[in-house]
Coordinates of N, CA and C in Angstrom, one line a residue:
M1 N 55.0 128.6 156.6 CA 53.7 129.2 156.2 C 53.3 128.7 154.8
L2 N 54.2 128.7 153.8 CA 53.9 128.2 152.5 C 53.5 126.7 152.6
K3 N 54.1 125.9 153.4 CA 53.8 124.5 153.5 C 52.3 124.4 154.0
Q4 N 52.0 125.2 155.0 CA 50.6 125.1 155.6 C 49.6 125.5 154.5
L5 N 49.9 126.6 153.7 CA 49.0 127.0 152.7 C 48.8 125.9 151.6
L6 N 49.9 125.2 151.3 CA 49.8 124.1 150.3 C 48.9 123.0 150.8
Q7 N 49.1 122.6 152.1 CA 48.4 121.6 152.7 C 46.9 121.9 152.7
E8 N 46.6 123.1 153.1 CA 45.2 123.6 153.1 C 44.6 123.5 151.7
R9 N 45.4 123.9 150.7 CA 44.9 123.9 149.3 C 44.6 122.4 148.9
I10 N 45.5 121.5 149.3 CA 45.3 120.1 148.9 C 44.0 119.6 149.6
V11 N 43.8 119.9 150.8 CA 42.6 119.4 151.5 C 41.3 120.0 150.9
T12 N 41.4 121.3 150.5 CA 40.3 122.0 149.9 C 40.0 121.4 148.5
L13 N 41.0 121.1 147.7 CA 40.8 120.5 146.4 C 40.2 119.1 146.5
S14 N 40.6 118.4 147.5 CA 40.1 117.0 147.7 C 38.6 117.0 148.0
C15 N 38.1 118.1 148.6 CA 36.7 118.1 149.0 C 35.9 119.1 148.2
I16 N 36.5 119.6 147.1 CA 35.8 120.7 146.4 C 34.5 120.4 145.8
E17 N 34.3 119.1 145.5 CA 33.0 118.6 144.9 C 32.1 118.1 146.0
M18 N 32.5 118.2 147.3 CA 31.6 117.8 148.4 C 31.1 119.0 149.1
P19 N 29.8 119.2 149.0 CA 29.2 120.4 149.7 C 29.3 120.2 151.3
F20 N 29.4 121.3 152.0 CA 29.6 121.2 153.4 C 28.3 120.7 154.0
Q21 N 28.4 119.7 154.9 CA 27.3 119.1 155.6 C 27.7 119.1 157.1
Q22 N 26.8 119.4 158.0 CA 27.1 119.4 159.4 C 27.2 117.9 159.8
H23 N 28.3 117.7 160.6 CA 28.6 116.3 161.1 C 28.6 116.4 162.6
V24 N 28.3 115.3 163.3 CA 28.3 115.2 164.7 C 29.4 114.2 165.1
Y25 N 30.3 114.6 166.0 CA 31.4 113.7 166.5 C 31.2 113.4 167.9
K26 N 31.2 112.1 168.3 CA 31.0 111.8 169.7 C 32.3 111.2 170.3
M27 N 32.7 111.6 171.5 CA 33.9 111.1 172.1 C 33.6 110.8 173.6
Q28 N 34.4 109.9 174.2 CA 34.2 109.6 175.6 C 34.7 110.7 176.5
N29 N 33.9 110.9 177.6 CA 34.4 111.8 178.6 C 34.9 111.0 179.8
C30 N 36.2 110.6 179.8 CA 36.7 109.7 180.8 C 38.2 110.0 180.9
V31 N 38.8 109.5 182.0 CA 40.2 109.7 182.3 C 41.1 109.1 181.3
E32 N 40.7 107.9 180.7 CA 41.5 107.2 179.7 C 41.7 108.1 178.5
V33 N 40.7 108.9 178.1 CA 40.9 109.8 176.9 C 41.4 111.2 177.3
L34 N 40.8 111.8 178.2 CA 41.1 113.2 178.5 C 42.1 113.4 179.7
G35 N 42.3 112.3 180.4 CA 43.1 112.4 181.6 C 42.4 113.0 182.8
I36 N 41.1 113.4 182.6 CA 40.2 113.9 183.6 C 38.8 113.5 183.2
E37 N 37.9 113.6 184.1 CA 36.5 113.6 183.7 C 35.9 115.0 183.7
A38 N 35.7 115.5 182.5 CA 35.4 116.9 182.4 C 34.0 117.3 182.9
K39 N 33.9 118.5 183.5 CA 32.6 119.0 184.0 C 32.2 120.2 183.2
S40 N 33.1 120.8 182.5 CA 32.8 122.0 181.6 C 33.7 122.0 180.4
L41 N 33.3 122.8 179.4 CA 34.1 123.0 178.2 C 34.0 124.5 177.8
Q42 N 35.1 124.9 177.1 CA 35.2 126.3 176.6 C 35.7 126.2 175.2
I43 N 34.9 126.7 174.2 CA 35.3 126.6 172.8 C 35.9 128.0 172.4
E44 N 37.1 128.0 171.8 CA 37.7 129.2 171.5 C 37.0 129.9 170.3
N45 N 36.4 129.1 169.4 CA 35.7 129.7 168.2 C 34.5 128.9 168.0
D46 N 33.3 129.4 168.5 CA 32.1 128.6 168.3 C 31.4 128.9 167.0
K47 N 32.1 129.6 166.1 CA 31.6 129.8 164.7 C 32.0 128.6 163.9
I48 N 33.0 127.8 164.4 CA 33.5 126.7 163.6 C 32.9 125.4 164.1
I49 N 32.7 125.3 165.4 CA 32.1 124.1 166.0 C 31.3 124.4 167.3
T50 N 30.3 123.6 167.6 CA 29.6 123.7 168.9 C 29.8 122.4 169.6
G51 N 29.7 122.4 170.9 CA 29.9 121.2 171.7 C 29.2 121.2 173.0
Y52 N 28.9 120.0 173.6 CA 28.3 120.0 174.9 C 28.6 118.6 175.5
I53 N 28.5 118.5 176.8 CA 28.8 117.3 177.6 C 27.5 116.7 178.1
V54 N 27.3 115.4 177.9 CA 26.2 114.7 178.4 C 26.7 113.5 179.1
D55 N 26.7 113.5 180.5 CA 27.1 112.4 181.3 C 28.6 112.0 180.9
Q56 N 28.7 110.7 180.3 CA 30.0 110.2 180.0 C 30.4 110.4 178.5
S57 N 29.6 111.3 177.9 CA 29.9 111.5 176.4 C 30.0 113.0 176.1
I58 N 30.8 113.3 175.1 CA 31.0 114.7 174.6 C 30.6 114.7 173.1
F59 N 29.8 115.7 172.7 CA 29.4 115.8 171.4 C 29.8 117.1 170.7
F60 N 30.4 117.0 169.5 CA 30.7 118.2 168.7 C 29.9 118.2 167.4
K61 N 29.5 119.4 167.0 CA 28.8 119.6 165.8 C 29.5 120.6 164.9
S62 N 29.9 120.3 163.7 CA 30.6 121.2 162.8 C 29.6 122.3 162.3
V63 N 30.2 123.5 162.2 CA 29.4 124.7 161.7 C 30.0 125.2 160.4
R64 N 31.3 125.3 160.4 CA 31.9 125.7 159.1 C 33.4 125.2 159.1
F65 N 34.0 125.3 157.9 CA 35.4 124.8 157.8 C 36.3 125.7 158.6
G66 N 37.3 125.0 159.3 CA 38.3 125.7 160.1 C 38.9 124.9 161.2
Q67 N 39.6 125.5 162.1 CA 40.3 124.8 163.1 C 40.2 125.6 164.4
T68 N 40.0 124.9 165.5 CA 39.8 125.6 166.8 C 40.2 124.7 168.0
N69 N 40.3 125.2 169.1 CA 40.6 124.4 170.3 C 39.4 124.5 171.3
V70 N 39.3 123.4 172.1 CA 38.3 123.3 173.2 C 39.1 123.0 174.4
I71 N 38.8 123.7 175.5 CA 39.5 123.5 176.8 C 38.5 122.8 177.7
F72 N 38.8 121.7 178.2 CA 38.0 120.9 179.2 C 38.5 121.1 180.6
S73 N 37.6 121.1 181.6 CA 38.1 121.3 183.0 C 37.2 120.4 183.9
D74 N 37.9 119.9 184.9 CA 37.1 119.2 186.0 C 37.0 120.0 187.2
G75 N 37.3 121.3 187.0 CA 37.2 122.3 188.1 C 38.6 122.6 188.7
V76 N 39.6 121.7 188.4 CA 41.0 121.9 188.8 C 42.0 121.8 187.7
N77 N 41.9 120.7 187.0 CA 42.8 120.4 185.9 C 42.2 120.6 184.6
K78 N 43.0 120.7 183.5 CA 42.5 121.0 182.2 C 43.1 120.1 181.1
A79 N 42.3 119.8 180.1 CA 42.7 119.0 178.9 C 42.4 119.9 177.7
I80 N 43.1 119.7 176.6 CA 42.9 120.5 175.4 C 42.5 119.6 174.3
V81 N 41.5 119.9 173.5 CA 41.1 119.1 172.3 C 41.3 120.1 171.1
Q82 N 42.1 119.7 170.2 CA 42.2 120.4 168.9 C 41.2 119.8 167.9
L83 N 40.4 120.7 167.3 CA 39.4 120.2 166.3 C 39.7 120.9 164.9
F84 N 39.6 120.0 163.9 CA 39.8 120.5 162.5 C 38.5 120.1 161.8
V85 N 37.8 121.1 161.3 CA 36.6 120.8 160.5 C 37.0 120.9 159.0
R86 N 36.9 119.8 158.3 CA 37.2 119.7 156.9 C 36.2 120.4 156.0
P87 N 36.5 120.8 154.8 CA 35.6 121.5 153.9 C 34.3 120.7 153.7
S88 N 34.3 119.4 153.9 CA 33.1 118.6 153.8 C 32.2 118.7 155.0
G89 N 32.8 119.2 156.1 CA 32.0 119.3 157.4 C 32.5 118.2 158.3
E90 N 33.3 117.2 157.8 CA 33.8 116.1 158.7 C 34.7 116.7 159.8
I91 N 34.6 116.1 161.0 CA 35.3 116.6 162.2 C 36.5 115.7 162.5
V92 N 37.7 116.2 162.6 CA 38.9 115.5 163.0 C 39.3 116.0 164.4
V93 N 39.5 115.1 165.4 CA 39.7 115.5 166.8 C 41.1 115.0 167.2
E94 N 41.9 115.8 167.9 CA 43.1 115.4 168.5 C 43.1 115.9 169.9
V95 N 43.4 114.9 170.9 CA 43.3 115.3 172.3 C 44.7 115.4 172.9
K96 N 44.9 116.4 173.7 CA 46.1 116.6 174.5 C 45.6 116.4 175.9
P97 N 45.7 115.2 176.5 CA 45.1 115.0 177.8 C 45.9 115.6 178.9
Y98 N 45.2 115.7 180.1 CA 45.9 116.1 181.3 C 46.7 114.9 181.7
L99 N 48.0 115.1 182.0 CA 48.9 114.0 182.3 C 49.3 113.8 183.7
G100 N 48.5 114.3 184.6 CA 48.9 114.2 186.0 C 49.2 112.9 186.6
G101 N 48.4 111.9 186.3 CA 48.7 110.5 186.9 C 49.1 109.5 185.8
A102 N 49.4 110.0 184.6 CA 49.7 109.0 183.5 C 51.1 108.4 183.6
E103 N 51.2 107.2 183.2 CA 52.5 106.6 183.0 C 53.1 107.0 181.7
I104 N 54.2 107.7 181.7 CA 54.7 108.3 180.4 C 55.8 107.5 179.8
V105 N 55.7 107.2 178.5 CA 56.8 106.6 177.8 C 57.3 107.5 176.7
P106 N 58.5 108.1 176.9 CA 59.0 109.0 175.8 C 59.4 108.2 174.6
V107 N 59.0 108.8 173.4 CA 59.3 108.1 172.1 C 60.2 109.0 171.3
Y108 N 61.3 108.5 170.8 CA 62.2 109.2 169.9 C 62.2 108.7 168.5
Y109 N 62.9 109.4 167.6 CA 63.1 108.9 166.2 C 64.5 108.4 166.1
R110 N 64.6 107.4 165.2 CA 65.9 106.8 165.0 C 66.2 106.9 163.5
T111 N 67.5 106.9 163.1 CA 67.8 107.0 161.7 C 67.8 105.6 161.1
I112 N 67.4 105.4 159.8 CA 67.3 104.2 159.1 C 67.8 104.4 157.7
L113 N 68.0 103.3 157.0 CA 68.4 103.3 155.6 C 69.7 104.1 155.5
A114 N 70.7 103.7 156.3 CA 72.1 104.3 156.2 C 72.0 105.8 156.5
D115 N 71.1 106.1 157.5 CA 71.0 107.5 158.0 C 70.4 108.4 156.9
T116 N 69.7 107.9 155.9 CA 69.0 108.7 154.9 C 67.6 109.0 155.2
A117 N 67.0 108.3 156.2 CA 65.6 108.5 156.6 C 65.5 108.3 158.1
I118 N 64.3 108.7 158.7 CA 64.1 108.5 160.1 C 62.8 107.8 160.3
A119 N 62.6 107.2 161.4 CA 61.4 106.4 161.7 C 61.1 106.6 163.2
I120 N 59.9 106.6 163.6 CA 59.5 106.7 165.0 C 59.8 105.3 165.6
D121 N 60.4 105.3 166.8 CA 60.8 104.0 167.4 C 59.9 103.6 168.5
L122 N 58.7 103.2 168.1 CA 57.7 102.8 169.1 C 58.1 101.6 169.9
K123 N 58.6 100.6 169.1 CA 59.0 99.3 169.8 C 60.2 99.6 170.7
G124 N 61.1 100.4 170.3 CA 62.3 100.7 171.1 C 61.8 101.4 172.4
A125 N 60.9 102.3 172.3 CA 60.4 103.1 173.5 C 59.7 102.1 174.4
L126 N 58.8 101.2 173.9 CA 58.1 100.3 174.7 C 59.1 99.3 175.4
K127 N 60.1 98.9 174.6 CA 61.1 97.9 175.2 C 61.8 98.6 176.4
H128 N 62.2 99.9 176.2 CA 62.9 100.5 177.3 C 62.0 100.6 178.6
Y129 N 60.7 100.8 178.4 CA 59.8 100.9 179.5 C 59.7 99.5 180.2
L130 N 59.6 98.4 179.4 CA 59.4 97.1 179.9 C 60.7 96.6 180.6
V131 N 61.9 97.0 180.0 CA 63.1 96.6 180.7 C 63.3 97.3 182.0
A132 N 63.0 98.6 182.0 CA 63.1 99.4 183.2 C 62.2 98.9 184.3
H133 N 61.1 98.3 183.9 CA 60.1 97.8 184.9 C 60.2 96.3 185.1
Q134 N 61.3 95.7 184.6 CA 61.6 94.3 184.8 C 60.6 93.4 184.2
F135 N 59.9 93.8 183.1 CA 59.0 92.8 182.4 C 59.8 92.0 181.4
M136 N 60.9 92.5 181.0 CA 61.7 91.7 180.0 C 63.2 92.1 180.2
N137 N 64.1 91.4 179.5 CA 65.5 91.7 179.6 C 66.0 92.4 178.4
I138 N 67.1 93.1 178.5 CA 67.6 93.9 177.4 C 67.9 93.1 176.2
E139 N 68.3 91.8 176.3 CA 68.6 91.0 175.1 C 67.3 90.4 174.5
D140 N 66.1 90.5 175.1 CA 64.9 90.1 174.5 C 64.4 91.0 173.5
S141 N 63.4 90.6 172.7 CA 62.8 91.5 171.7 C 61.3 91.4 171.8
I142 N 60.6 92.4 171.3 CA 59.2 92.4 171.3 C 58.7 91.9 170.0
A143 N 57.8 90.8 170.1 CA 57.3 90.2 168.9 C 56.0 90.7 168.5
E144 N 55.1 91.0 169.4 CA 53.7 91.4 169.2 C 53.3 92.4 170.2
V145 N 52.5 93.4 169.8 CA 51.8 94.3 170.7 C 50.3 94.3 170.3
H146 N 49.5 94.3 171.4 CA 48.0 94.3 171.2 C 47.5 95.4 172.1
Y147 N 46.9 96.4 171.5 CA 46.4 97.5 172.3 C 45.2 98.2 171.6
Q148 N 44.4 99.0 172.4 CA 43.4 99.8 171.9 C 43.9 101.3 172.1
S149 N 43.8 102.1 171.1 CA 44.3 103.5 171.2 C 43.2 104.4 171.7
M150 N 43.4 105.2 172.7 CA 42.5 106.2 173.2 C 42.6 107.4 172.3
H151 N 43.6 107.5 171.5 CA 43.8 108.7 170.6 C 44.2 108.3 169.2
P152 N 43.2 107.7 168.5 CA 43.5 107.0 167.2 C 44.0 108.0 166.1
N153 N 43.8 109.3 166.3 CA 44.4 110.2 165.2 C 45.9 110.3 165.3
V154 N 46.5 109.9 166.5 CA 47.9 109.9 166.6 C 48.5 108.5 166.3
L155 N 48.0 107.5 167.0 CA 48.3 106.1 166.8 C 47.0 105.3 166.8
K156 N 46.8 104.5 165.7 CA 45.5 103.8 165.6 C 45.6 102.5 166.5
D157 N 44.5 101.7 166.6 CA 44.6 100.4 167.3 C 45.6 99.5 166.6
S158 N 46.2 98.6 167.4 CA 47.2 97.7 166.8 C 46.5 96.8 165.8
F159 N 47.3 96.3 164.8 CA 46.8 95.4 163.7 C 47.8 94.3 163.5
L160 N 47.3 93.1 163.7 CA 48.2 91.9 163.5 C 49.4 92.0 164.4
G161 N 49.2 92.5 165.6 CA 50.3 92.6 166.6 C 51.3 93.7 166.3
N162 N 51.0 94.7 165.5 CA 51.9 95.8 165.2 C 51.4 97.1 165.6
F163 N 52.3 98.1 165.8 CA 51.9 99.5 166.0 C 51.4 100.0 164.6
V164 N 50.4 100.9 164.7 CA 49.8 101.5 163.4 C 49.8 103.0 163.6
L165 N 50.4 103.7 162.6 CA 50.4 105.2 162.6 C 49.0 105.7 162.4
G166 N 48.8 107.0 162.9 CA 47.5 107.6 162.8 C 47.4 108.6 161.6
C167 N 47.0 109.8 161.9 CA 46.6 110.8 160.9 C 47.3 112.1 161.1
H168 N 47.4 112.9 160.0 CA 47.7 114.3 160.2 C 46.6 115.0 160.9
V169 N 46.8 116.3 161.3 CA 45.8 117.0 162.1 C 44.6 117.2 161.3
D170 N 44.7 117.2 159.9 CA 43.5 117.4 159.1 C 42.8 116.1 158.7
G171 N 43.3 115.0 159.3 CA 42.6 113.7 159.1 C 43.2 112.8 158.0
R172 N 44.2 113.3 157.2 CA 44.8 112.5 156.2 C 45.7 111.4 156.9
N173 N 45.7 110.2 156.4 CA 46.5 109.2 156.9 C 48.0 109.5 156.8
I174 N 48.8 109.1 157.8 CA 50.2 109.3 157.8 C 50.9 108.1 157.2
L175 N 51.7 108.4 156.2 CA 52.5 107.3 155.5 C 53.8 107.1 156.2
N176 N 54.4 106.0 156.0 CA 55.7 105.7 156.7 C 56.7 106.8 156.4
A177 N 56.7 107.4 155.2 CA 57.7 108.4 154.9 C 57.4 109.7 155.6
E178 N 56.2 109.8 156.3 CA 55.8 111.1 156.9 C 55.7 110.9 158.4
E179 N 56.4 110.0 159.0 CA 56.3 109.7 160.4 C 56.6 110.9 161.3
Y180 N 57.4 111.8 160.8 CA 57.8 113.0 161.6 C 56.6 113.9 161.9
A181 N 55.5 113.7 161.1 CA 54.3 114.5 161.4 C 53.7 114.1 162.8
L182 N 54.2 113.1 163.4 CA 53.8 112.7 164.8 C 54.6 113.4 165.9
A183 N 55.6 114.2 165.5 CA 56.5 114.8 166.5 C 55.6 115.7 167.4
N184 N 56.0 115.7 168.7 CA 55.3 116.5 169.7 C 53.8 116.2 169.9
R185 N 53.5 115.0 169.6 CA 52.1 114.6 169.8 C 52.1 113.4 170.8
Q186 N 50.9 113.1 171.4 CA 50.9 112.1 172.4 C 49.6 111.2 172.3
A187 N 49.7 110.0 172.7 CA 48.6 109.0 172.6 C 48.7 108.1 173.7
S188 N 47.5 107.8 174.4 CA 47.4 106.8 175.4 C 46.9 105.5 174.8
L189 N 47.7 104.4 175.1 CA 47.3 103.1 174.6 C 47.0 102.1 175.7
L190 N 45.9 101.4 175.6 CA 45.5 100.4 176.6 C 45.9 99.1 176.1
F191 N 47.1 98.6 176.6 CA 47.6 97.3 176.2 C 46.9 96.1 176.8
S192 N 46.6 95.1 176.0 CA 45.9 93.9 176.4 C 46.9 92.7 176.4
K193 N 47.9 92.7 175.5 CA 48.8 91.6 175.4 C 50.1 92.0 174.7
I194 N 51.2 91.6 175.3 CA 52.5 91.9 174.7 C 53.3 90.5 174.7
V195 N 53.7 90.2 173.5 CA 54.5 88.9 173.3 C 55.9 89.3 173.0
I196 N 56.9 88.7 173.8 CA 58.3 88.9 173.6 C 59.0 87.6 173.1
Q197 N 60.1 87.8 172.6 CA 61.0 86.7 172.1 C 62.1 86.6 173.2
Q198 N 62.1 85.5 173.9 CA 63.1 85.3 175.0 C 63.8 83.9 174.9
N199 N 65.1 83.9 174.7 CA 65.9 82.7 174.6 C 65.3 81.8 173.5
G200 N 64.9 82.4 172.4 CA 64.4 81.7 171.2 C 63.0 81.2 171.4
K201 N 62.3 81.6 172.4 CA 60.9 81.2 172.7 C 60.0 82.4 172.8
R202 N 58.8 82.3 172.3 CA 57.8 83.3 172.5 C 57.1 83.2 173.8
Q203 N 57.0 84.4 174.5 CA 56.4 84.4 175.8 C 55.5 85.6 176.0
M204 N 54.3 85.4 176.5 CA 53.4 86.5 176.7 C 53.6 87.0 178.1
I205 N 53.7 88.4 178.2 CA 53.9 89.0 179.5 C 52.7 89.7 180.0
A206 N 52.4 89.7 181.2 CA 51.3 90.4 181.8 C 51.5 91.9 181.9
C207 N 50.9 92.6 181.0 CA 51.2 94.1 181.0 C 49.9 94.8 180.6
N208 N 48.8 94.6 181.4 CA 47.5 95.2 181.1 C 47.6 96.6 181.6
K209 N 48.1 97.6 180.8 CA 48.4 98.9 181.3 C 47.9 99.9 180.3
L210 N 47.6 101.1 180.8 CA 47.3 102.3 180.0 C 48.6 103.1 180.0
L211 N 49.3 103.2 178.9 CA 50.6 103.9 178.8 C 50.4 105.1 177.9
T212 N 50.9 106.3 178.2 CA 50.9 107.4 177.4 C 52.2 107.6 176.7
F213 N 52.2 107.5 175.4 CA 53.4 107.7 174.5 C 53.5 109.2 174.2
M214 N 54.6 109.8 174.6 CA 54.9 111.2 174.3 C 56.0 111.2 173.2
I215 N 55.6 111.6 172.0 CA 56.5 111.6 170.9 C 57.3 112.9 170.7
T216 N 58.6 112.8 170.9 CA 59.4 114.0 170.9 C 59.9 114.3 169.4
N217 N 60.5 115.4 169.2 CA 61.1 115.7 167.9 C 62.6 115.4 167.8
H218 N 63.1 114.6 168.8 CA 64.5 114.3 168.8 C 64.8 113.1 167.9
V219 N 65.9 113.1 167.2 CA 66.4 112.0 166.3 C 67.7 111.5 166.8
Y220 N 67.8 110.2 167.0 CA 69.0 109.6 167.5 C 69.4 108.4 166.6
V221 N 70.7 108.1 166.5 CA 71.2 107.0 165.7 C 70.7 105.7 166.3
G222 N 70.6 105.6 167.6 CA 70.1 104.4 168.3 C 69.7 104.8 169.7
Y223 N 68.9 103.9 170.3 CA 68.5 104.2 171.7 C 69.7 104.1 172.6
E224 N 70.8 103.4 172.2 CA 71.9 103.3 173.1 C 72.6 104.6 173.2
D225 N 72.4 105.5 172.3 CA 73.0 106.8 172.3 C 72.2 107.9 173.0
I226 N 71.0 107.6 173.5 CA 70.2 108.6 174.1 C 70.7 108.8 175.5
P227 N 71.0 110.0 175.9 CA 71.6 110.3 177.2 C 70.4 110.4 178.3
N228 N 70.6 109.8 179.4 CA 69.7 110.0 180.6 C 68.3 109.8 180.2
L229 N 68.0 108.7 179.5 CA 66.6 108.3 179.2 C 65.8 108.0 180.5
K230 N 64.8 108.8 180.8 CA 64.1 108.7 182.0 C 62.7 108.2 181.7
L231 N 62.2 107.2 182.4 CA 60.9 106.7 182.3 C 60.1 106.9 183.6
V232 N 58.9 107.5 183.5 CA 58.1 107.7 184.7 C 57.4 106.4 185.1

């Protein structure tokens, strides 16, 4: 509770000189983002934000500072969008998509720096997926990843062939020392190119896929120690 109050205080102080202004946020209404194509939405607190669907787009407009959830439905399945309106009026969106038909890649944390710190093991998770689906061998390594993120507040688009961390729920960038802030969050990534190192040679593999990374709060010394790692 104290940690949350301090974080809210930091956000408020950083925006104290900026008067509240209404902002409009647009997002795609599609399976790649929501896991469904939404037909309706339900806002838990419409005093914080308003929203509506127009064809393949969803629009949100900030009303006042605060946080709320929006539930989207296609008539059968549901997706949840968490919205945080900053004191400036800027809107930060995080999507928890419907996962019915998604290809899931579980992501764990590993210890680093002689077990004094932890880091999210995105490359290790992707390698386990590619090995399990016979795209690469266990002795190979991943040299580059190129993808577009459907959920950039969790993981941003790749940069120079690397994974890039996203944001806290209030929109502040996540630093390497704060990677645990990604625990229990999920992001769908649309891969366009993956380059592996195989027998001393770089080789591009055909993996044009939309994969959903589910980041757990489990910490392991190494992926070899993870029991019963299951990939969908």
